[in-house]
């Protein structure tokens, strides 16, 4: 159901509303949309800023990390005064200043499979900064989604929510993490719960984007099957700040297109960006029926007619 706009909101979003592809209907769809954003690093910062400013009704942020000084060159929601703070709470405070009409929910926890509650686990080991580190440095692009953070914060919201409830209550998911373990889990959960996924990644001067819609396209696991290169961290390979902002903002663009049904969204397609040559390329995925994620989803859909 679309959310009616107030006169003040119509004036605020007038530059978008005058676009015939969007109009009042599209802006009202955005106002009623619920976005789940996993990973509040460089990609998540850029995506959340654009979504919030554009008039999305609700954004739920998930990350288990804290703001560090090495994050600041590319994580533009944060400043020096927020070093040591929870990323989700620091981002929530800044986003609330951008658009008070946007409902920002912060969950400082790890993403868990199945119906495991998203709770803070105080028995996990932590480093001197107070946050468990991952096997692969997230290079500020997003939280790992593997461990929960030990924290004394009392501001954590909805920490008892289950993964099933989390995904079922949102219209789209943005994967802003930066390790395959988290991406694989997010992809499986999106297909299990029938939620569209916008996946982004960035390293060095390179970026990539992938859109998956359960029942309509191949999934991120299909894309992963095509690559066997070892995963690198930004500490090892480096990252140029504008690249994560370009890719994160593009994730927001794709998400809003899906939510409003505007334009052509590239399905079964890997989008890549070369920041040194300023080139965008599209790579079409080969057809496969052997995927354990979307292949099983298709079988479930086919058998959903009551037959054994």
Short mmCIF file of C-alpha atoms in Angstrom, two decimals:
data_model
loop_
_atom_site.label_atom_id
_atom_site.label_comp_id
_atom_site.label_asym_id
_atom_site.label_seq_id
_atom_site.Cartn_x
_atom_site.Cartn_y
_atom_site.Cartn_z
CA UNK A 1 0.00 0.00 0.00
CA UNK A 2 1.31 3.42 -0.95
CA UNK A 3 1.89 6.07 1.71
CA UNK A 4 0.13 9.39 0.90
CA UNK A 5 2.44 12.40 0.87
CA UNK A 6 1.86 15.58 2.83
CA UNK A 7 2.00 18.94 1.06
CA UNK A 8 5.38 19.55 2.66
CA UNK A 9 6.69 16.24 1.31
CA UNK A 10 5.35 16.94 -2.16
CA UNK A 11 7.30 20.19 -2.15
CA UNK A 12 10.41 18.53 -0.75
CA UNK A 13 10.50 15.80 -3.42
CA UNK A 14 9.21 17.99 -6.23
CA UNK A 15 12.34 17.54 -8.38
CA UNK A 16 11.73 13.79 -8.41
CA UNK A 17 7.95 14.01 -8.69
CA UNK A 18 8.13 16.12 -11.86
CA UNK A 19 9.91 13.22 -13.57
CA UNK A 20 7.12 11.46 -15.52
CA UNK A 21 8.62 8.05 -14.74
CA UNK A 22 8.22 8.73 -11.00
CA UNK A 23 5.34 11.19 -10.45
CA UNK A 24 3.36 11.18 -7.19
CA UNK A 25 2.70 7.44 -7.43
CA UNK A 26 6.38 6.57 -7.53
CA UNK A 27 7.25 8.88 -4.66
CA UNK A 28 4.45 7.39 -2.58
CA UNK A 29 5.81 3.92 -3.33
CA UNK A 30 9.19 5.03 -2.02
CA UNK A 31 7.56 6.47 1.12
CA UNK A 32 5.96 3.10 1.83
CA UNK A 33 9.08 1.04 1.06
CA UNK A 34 11.12 -0.85 3.65
CA UNK A 35 14.81 -1.38 2.87
CA UNK A 36 17.12 -3.78 4.69
CA UNK A 37 20.73 -2.60 4.37
CA UNK A 38 23.40 -5.01 5.61
CA UNK A 39 26.86 -3.53 6.15
CA UNK A 40 27.28 0.12 7.18
CA UNK A 41 30.68 0.77 5.65
CA UNK A 42 31.57 2.69 2.50
CA UNK A 43 28.92 1.10 0.29
CA UNK A 44 26.32 1.23 3.05
CA UNK A 45 27.09 4.86 3.86
CA UNK A 46 26.59 5.97 0.27
CA UNK A 47 23.52 3.82 -0.33
CA UNK A 48 21.81 4.79 2.92
CA UNK A 49 22.44 8.50 2.34
CA UNK A 50 20.85 8.39 -1.12
CA UNK A 51 17.90 6.23 -0.05
CA UNK A 52 17.17 8.37 3.00
CA UNK A 53 17.43 11.66 1.15
CA UNK A 54 15.28 10.37 -1.72
CA UNK A 55 12.33 9.63 0.54
CA UNK A 56 12.41 5.91 1.33
CA UNK A 57 10.06 5.29 4.25
CA UNK A 58 12.12 2.88 6.36
CA UNK A 59 15.75 1.76 6.38
CA UNK A 60 17.00 -0.97 8.69
CA UNK A 61 20.77 -0.97 9.18
CA UNK A 62 22.69 -4.06 10.32
CA UNK A 63 26.37 -4.04 11.25
CA UNK A 64 28.44 -5.23 14.20
CA UNK A 65 31.43 -2.93 13.76
CA UNK A 66 32.60 0.37 15.22
CA UNK A 67 33.84 3.53 13.49
CA UNK A 68 37.63 3.65 13.12
CA UNK A 69 39.85 6.44 11.85
CA UNK A 70 40.84 4.34 8.80
CA UNK A 71 37.16 4.26 7.76
CA UNK A 72 36.80 8.03 7.40
CA UNK A 73 38.22 8.53 3.87
CA UNK A 74 35.35 6.56 2.30
CA UNK A 75 32.62 6.23 4.96
CA UNK A 76 31.25 9.71 4.53
CA UNK A 77 28.44 9.56 7.12
CA UNK A 78 31.01 9.48 9.91
CA UNK A 79 33.38 12.09 11.33
CA UNK A 80 36.26 12.12 13.80
CA UNK A 81 33.97 12.69 16.78
CA UNK A 82 32.28 9.32 16.12
CA UNK A 83 35.43 7.18 16.23
CA UNK A 84 34.78 4.25 18.55
CA UNK A 85 31.02 4.46 18.24
CA UNK A 86 28.76 1.75 16.83
CA UNK A 87 28.47 2.24 13.07
CA UNK A 88 24.73 1.62 13.01
CA UNK A 89 24.06 4.14 15.75
CA UNK A 90 26.46 6.73 14.32
CA UNK A 91 24.84 6.32 10.89
CA UNK A 92 21.34 6.45 12.36
CA UNK A 93 22.09 9.76 14.08
CA UNK A 94 23.39 11.34 10.86
CA UNK A 95 20.59 9.96 8.67
CA UNK A 96 17.96 11.30 11.06
CA UNK A 97 19.41 14.75 10.45
CA UNK A 98 19.11 14.27 6.69
CA UNK A 99 15.46 13.23 6.69
CA UNK A 100 13.31 13.03 9.82
CA UNK A 101 10.50 11.42 7.80
CA UNK A 102 12.62 8.31 7.24
CA UNK A 103 12.30 5.66 9.93
CA UNK A 104 15.86 4.49 10.65
CA UNK A 105 16.25 1.27 12.63
CA UNK A 106 19.73 0.28 13.84
CA UNK A 107 20.61 -3.32 14.69
CA UNK A 108 24.11 -3.82 16.06
CA UNK A 109 24.35 -7.56 15.58
CA UNK A 110 25.37 -10.24 13.15
CA UNK A 111 23.13 -11.78 10.54
CA UNK A 112 22.26 -15.36 11.45
CA UNK A 113 20.77 -18.20 9.37
CA UNK A 114 17.27 -19.59 9.78
CA UNK A 115 15.29 -18.24 12.75
CA UNK A 116 18.16 -17.60 15.11
CA UNK A 117 17.49 -14.37 17.04
CA UNK A 118 19.80 -11.48 16.24
CA UNK A 119 21.16 -11.01 19.75
CA UNK A 120 24.38 -9.60 21.14
CA UNK A 121 26.66 -12.42 22.23
CA UNK A 122 28.84 -11.26 25.11
CA UNK A 123 30.89 -14.46 25.20
CA UNK A 124 32.57 -13.81 21.85
CA UNK A 125 36.20 -12.72 21.90
CA UNK A 126 36.88 -9.08 21.15
CA UNK A 127 39.93 -7.07 20.25
CA UNK A 128 41.08 -3.90 21.95
CA UNK A 129 38.56 -1.81 20.00
CA UNK A 130 35.71 -3.86 21.45
CA UNK A 131 34.65 -5.50 18.18
CA UNK A 132 35.33 -8.98 16.89
CA UNK A 133 37.29 -8.87 13.67
CA UNK A 134 36.64 -11.10 10.68
CA UNK A 135 39.01 -13.37 8.82
CA UNK A 136 38.96 -10.92 5.93
CA UNK A 137 39.24 -7.19 6.58
CA UNK A 138 35.97 -5.57 5.57
CA UNK A 139 37.92 -2.49 4.35
CA UNK A 140 35.11 -0.26 5.52
CA UNK A 141 32.77 -1.49 2.82
CA UNK A 142 30.54 -3.33 5.25
CA UNK A 143 30.35 -5.40 8.40
CA UNK A 144 31.19 -9.06 8.20
CA UNK A 145 27.83 -10.44 9.21
CA UNK A 146 29.71 -13.25 10.96
CA UNK A 147 30.05 -12.19 14.59
CA UNK A 148 28.11 -10.01 16.98
CA UNK A 149 29.73 -7.07 18.74
CA UNK A 150 30.19 -6.95 22.47
CA UNK A 151 28.84 -3.60 23.59
CA UNK A 152 27.32 -1.83 26.58
CA UNK A 153 25.07 0.30 24.39
CA UNK A 154 21.44 0.47 25.48
CA UNK A 155 20.28 1.96 22.19
CA UNK A 156 20.25 -1.27 20.19
CA UNK A 157 16.86 -1.79 18.59
CA UNK A 158 15.05 -5.02 17.75
CA UNK A 159 17.94 -7.21 18.90
CA UNK A 160 15.55 -10.13 19.46
CA UNK A 161 14.14 -10.11 15.92
CA UNK A 162 14.58 -13.34 13.97
CA UNK A 163 16.07 -13.57 10.50
CA UNK A 164 12.73 -14.79 9.14
CA UNK A 165 10.93 -11.75 10.53
CA UNK A 166 13.70 -9.43 9.42
CA UNK A 167 13.61 -10.47 5.77
CA UNK A 168 9.85 -10.97 5.53
CA UNK A 169 9.18 -7.44 6.78
CA UNK A 170 11.32 -5.70 4.15
CA UNK A 171 10.74 -5.09 0.44
CA UNK A 172 14.35 -5.23 -0.74
CA UNK A 173 17.83 -6.06 0.60
CA UNK A 174 21.08 -4.24 -0.11
CA UNK A 175 24.18 -6.34 0.45
CA UNK A 176 26.92 -3.87 1.34
CA UNK A 177 29.23 -6.42 2.97
CA UNK A 178 32.59 -7.48 1.62
CA UNK A 179 33.16 -11.18 2.14
CA UNK A 180 31.75 -14.22 0.41
CA UNK A 181 30.51 -15.90 3.60
CA UNK A 182 28.14 -13.02 4.32
CA UNK A 183 27.14 -12.60 0.68
CA UNK A 184 26.30 -16.28 0.33
CA UNK A 185 24.15 -16.19 3.48
CA UNK A 186 22.33 -13.02 2.39
CA UNK A 187 21.68 -14.49 -1.06
CA UNK A 188 20.23 -17.69 0.41
CA UNK A 189 17.99 -15.76 2.79
CA UNK A 190 16.75 -13.45 0.04
CA UNK A 191 15.74 -16.40 -2.13
CA UNK A 192 14.26 -18.28 0.80
CA UNK A 193 12.02 -15.31 1.66
CA UNK A 194 11.43 -14.04 -1.88
CA UNK A 195 13.07 -10.63 -1.40
CA UNK A 196 14.96 -8.84 -4.22
CA UNK A 197 18.70 -8.38 -3.64
CA UNK A 198 21.04 -5.59 -4.76
CA UNK A 199 24.64 -6.69 -4.26
CA UNK A 200 27.63 -4.36 -4.53
CA UNK A 201 31.40 -4.69 -4.16
CA UNK A 202 34.42 -2.45 -4.59
CA UNK A 203 38.18 -2.85 -4.40
CA UNK A 204 41.15 -0.91 -5.79
CA UNK A 205 39.66 1.18 -8.65
CA UNK A 206 37.02 -1.42 -9.51
CA UNK A 207 33.37 -1.90 -8.66
CA UNK A 208 30.67 -4.42 -9.44
CA UNK A 209 26.90 -4.67 -9.02
CA UNK A 210 24.42 -7.50 -9.31
CA UNK A 211 20.62 -7.56 -9.05
CA UNK A 212 18.76 -10.76 -8.16
CA UNK A 213 14.98 -11.17 -8.04
CA UNK A 214 13.66 -14.51 -6.71
CA UNK A 215 11.46 -16.22 -9.27
CA UNK A 216 12.64 -13.89 -12.06
CA UNK A 217 16.41 -14.21 -12.28
CA UNK A 218 19.50 -16.17 -11.40
CA UNK A 219 21.05 -15.47 -8.02
CA UNK A 220 24.37 -14.35 -6.60
CA UNK A 221 25.42 -17.99 -6.16
CA UNK A 222 25.13 -18.42 -9.94
CA UNK A 223 27.53 -15.50 -10.36
CA UNK A 224 29.95 -16.86 -7.78
CA UNK A 225 30.24 -20.16 -9.64
CA UNK A 226 31.99 -18.31 -12.46
CA UNK A 227 34.86 -17.01 -10.33
CA UNK A 228 37.49 -18.93 -8.40
CA UNK A 229 39.92 -16.12 -7.59
CA UNK A 230 40.87 -15.83 -3.88
CA UNK A 231 39.20 -13.03 -1.96
CA UNK A 232 41.37 -10.02 -1.12
CA UNK A 233 40.93 -7.43 1.59
CA UNK A 234 41.24 -3.69 1.06
CA UNK A 235 44.17 -3.70 3.47
CA UNK A 236 45.96 -5.99 1.03
CA UNK A 237 44.73 -4.57 -2.27
CA UNK A 238 43.71 -0.99 -1.42
CA UNK A 239 40.58 0.97 -2.28
CA UNK A 240 40.01 4.40 -3.81
CA UNK A 241 37.38 6.30 -1.84
CA UNK A 242 35.21 7.57 -4.74
CA UNK A 243 34.74 4.02 -6.05
CA UNK A 244 32.76 2.83 -3.02
CA UNK A 245 30.63 5.97 -3.16
CA UNK A 246 29.88 5.42 -6.85
CA UNK A 247 28.95 1.77 -6.33
CA UNK A 248 26.94 2.42 -3.14
CA UNK A 249 24.97 5.21 -4.78
CA UNK A 250 24.35 2.96 -7.79
CA UNK A 251 22.99 0.31 -5.41
CA UNK A 252 20.50 2.90 -4.16
CA UNK A 253 19.53 3.76 -7.76
CA UNK A 254 18.90 0.11 -8.61
CA UNK A 255 16.95 -0.43 -5.38
CA UNK A 256 14.67 2.53 -6.03
CA UNK A 257 14.10 1.39 -9.62
CA UNK A 258 13.01 -2.02 -8.35
CA UNK A 259 10.80 -0.51 -5.65
CA UNK A 260 9.08 1.90 -8.04
CA UNK A 261 9.13 -0.32 -11.15
CA UNK A 262 10.95 2.38 -13.09
CA UNK A 263 13.16 1.80 -16.13
CA UNK A 264 15.08 -1.31 -17.07
CA UNK A 265 16.78 -3.24 -14.27
CA UNK A 266 19.64 -5.51 -15.49
CA UNK A 267 18.82 -9.06 -14.38
CA UNK A 268 21.14 -12.04 -14.95
CA UNK A 269 23.83 -9.43 -15.54
CA UNK A 270 27.04 -8.45 -13.80
CA UNK A 271 27.77 -4.72 -14.00
CA UNK A 272 31.45 -3.77 -13.65
CA UNK A 273 33.09 -0.36 -13.34
CA UNK A 274 36.70 0.52 -14.09
CA UNK A 275 37.46 3.79 -12.33
CA UNK A 276 40.81 4.29 -14.05
CA UNK A 277 39.40 3.95 -17.57
CA UNK A 278 35.92 5.26 -16.69
CA UNK A 279 34.29 2.26 -18.32
CA UNK A 280 31.08 0.43 -17.42
CA UNK A 281 30.59 -3.05 -18.82
CA UNK A 282 27.77 -5.60 -18.65
CA UNK A 283 28.36 -9.35 -18.54
CA UNK A 284 25.44 -11.71 -19.13
CA UNK A 285 25.38 -14.81 -16.93
CA UNK A 286 25.18 -18.15 -18.74
CA UNK A 287 22.04 -20.18 -18.14
CA UNK A 288 22.31 -22.75 -15.37
CA UNK A 289 19.83 -25.07 -13.72
CA UNK A 290 22.33 -26.51 -11.27
CA UNK A 291 22.29 -23.80 -8.62
CA UNK A 292 21.50 -25.04 -5.11
CA UNK A 293 19.89 -21.70 -4.23
CA UNK A 294 17.72 -20.44 -7.09
CA UNK A 295 17.54 -23.89 -8.70
CA UNK A 296 15.88 -25.29 -5.59
CA UNK A 297 13.69 -22.19 -5.42
CA UNK A 298 12.42 -22.86 -8.94
CA UNK A 299 11.67 -26.46 -8.07
CA UNK A 300 9.76 -25.37 -4.97
CA UNK A 301 7.75 -22.93 -7.06
CA UNK A 302 6.94 -25.61 -9.63
CA UNK A 303 5.75 -27.98 -6.91
CA UNK A 304 3.65 -25.39 -5.10
CA UNK A 305 0.42 -26.57 -6.73
CA UNK A 306 -0.45 -29.00 -3.95
CA UNK A 307 0.95 -32.07 -5.72
CA UNK A 308 3.30 -34.41 -3.90
#
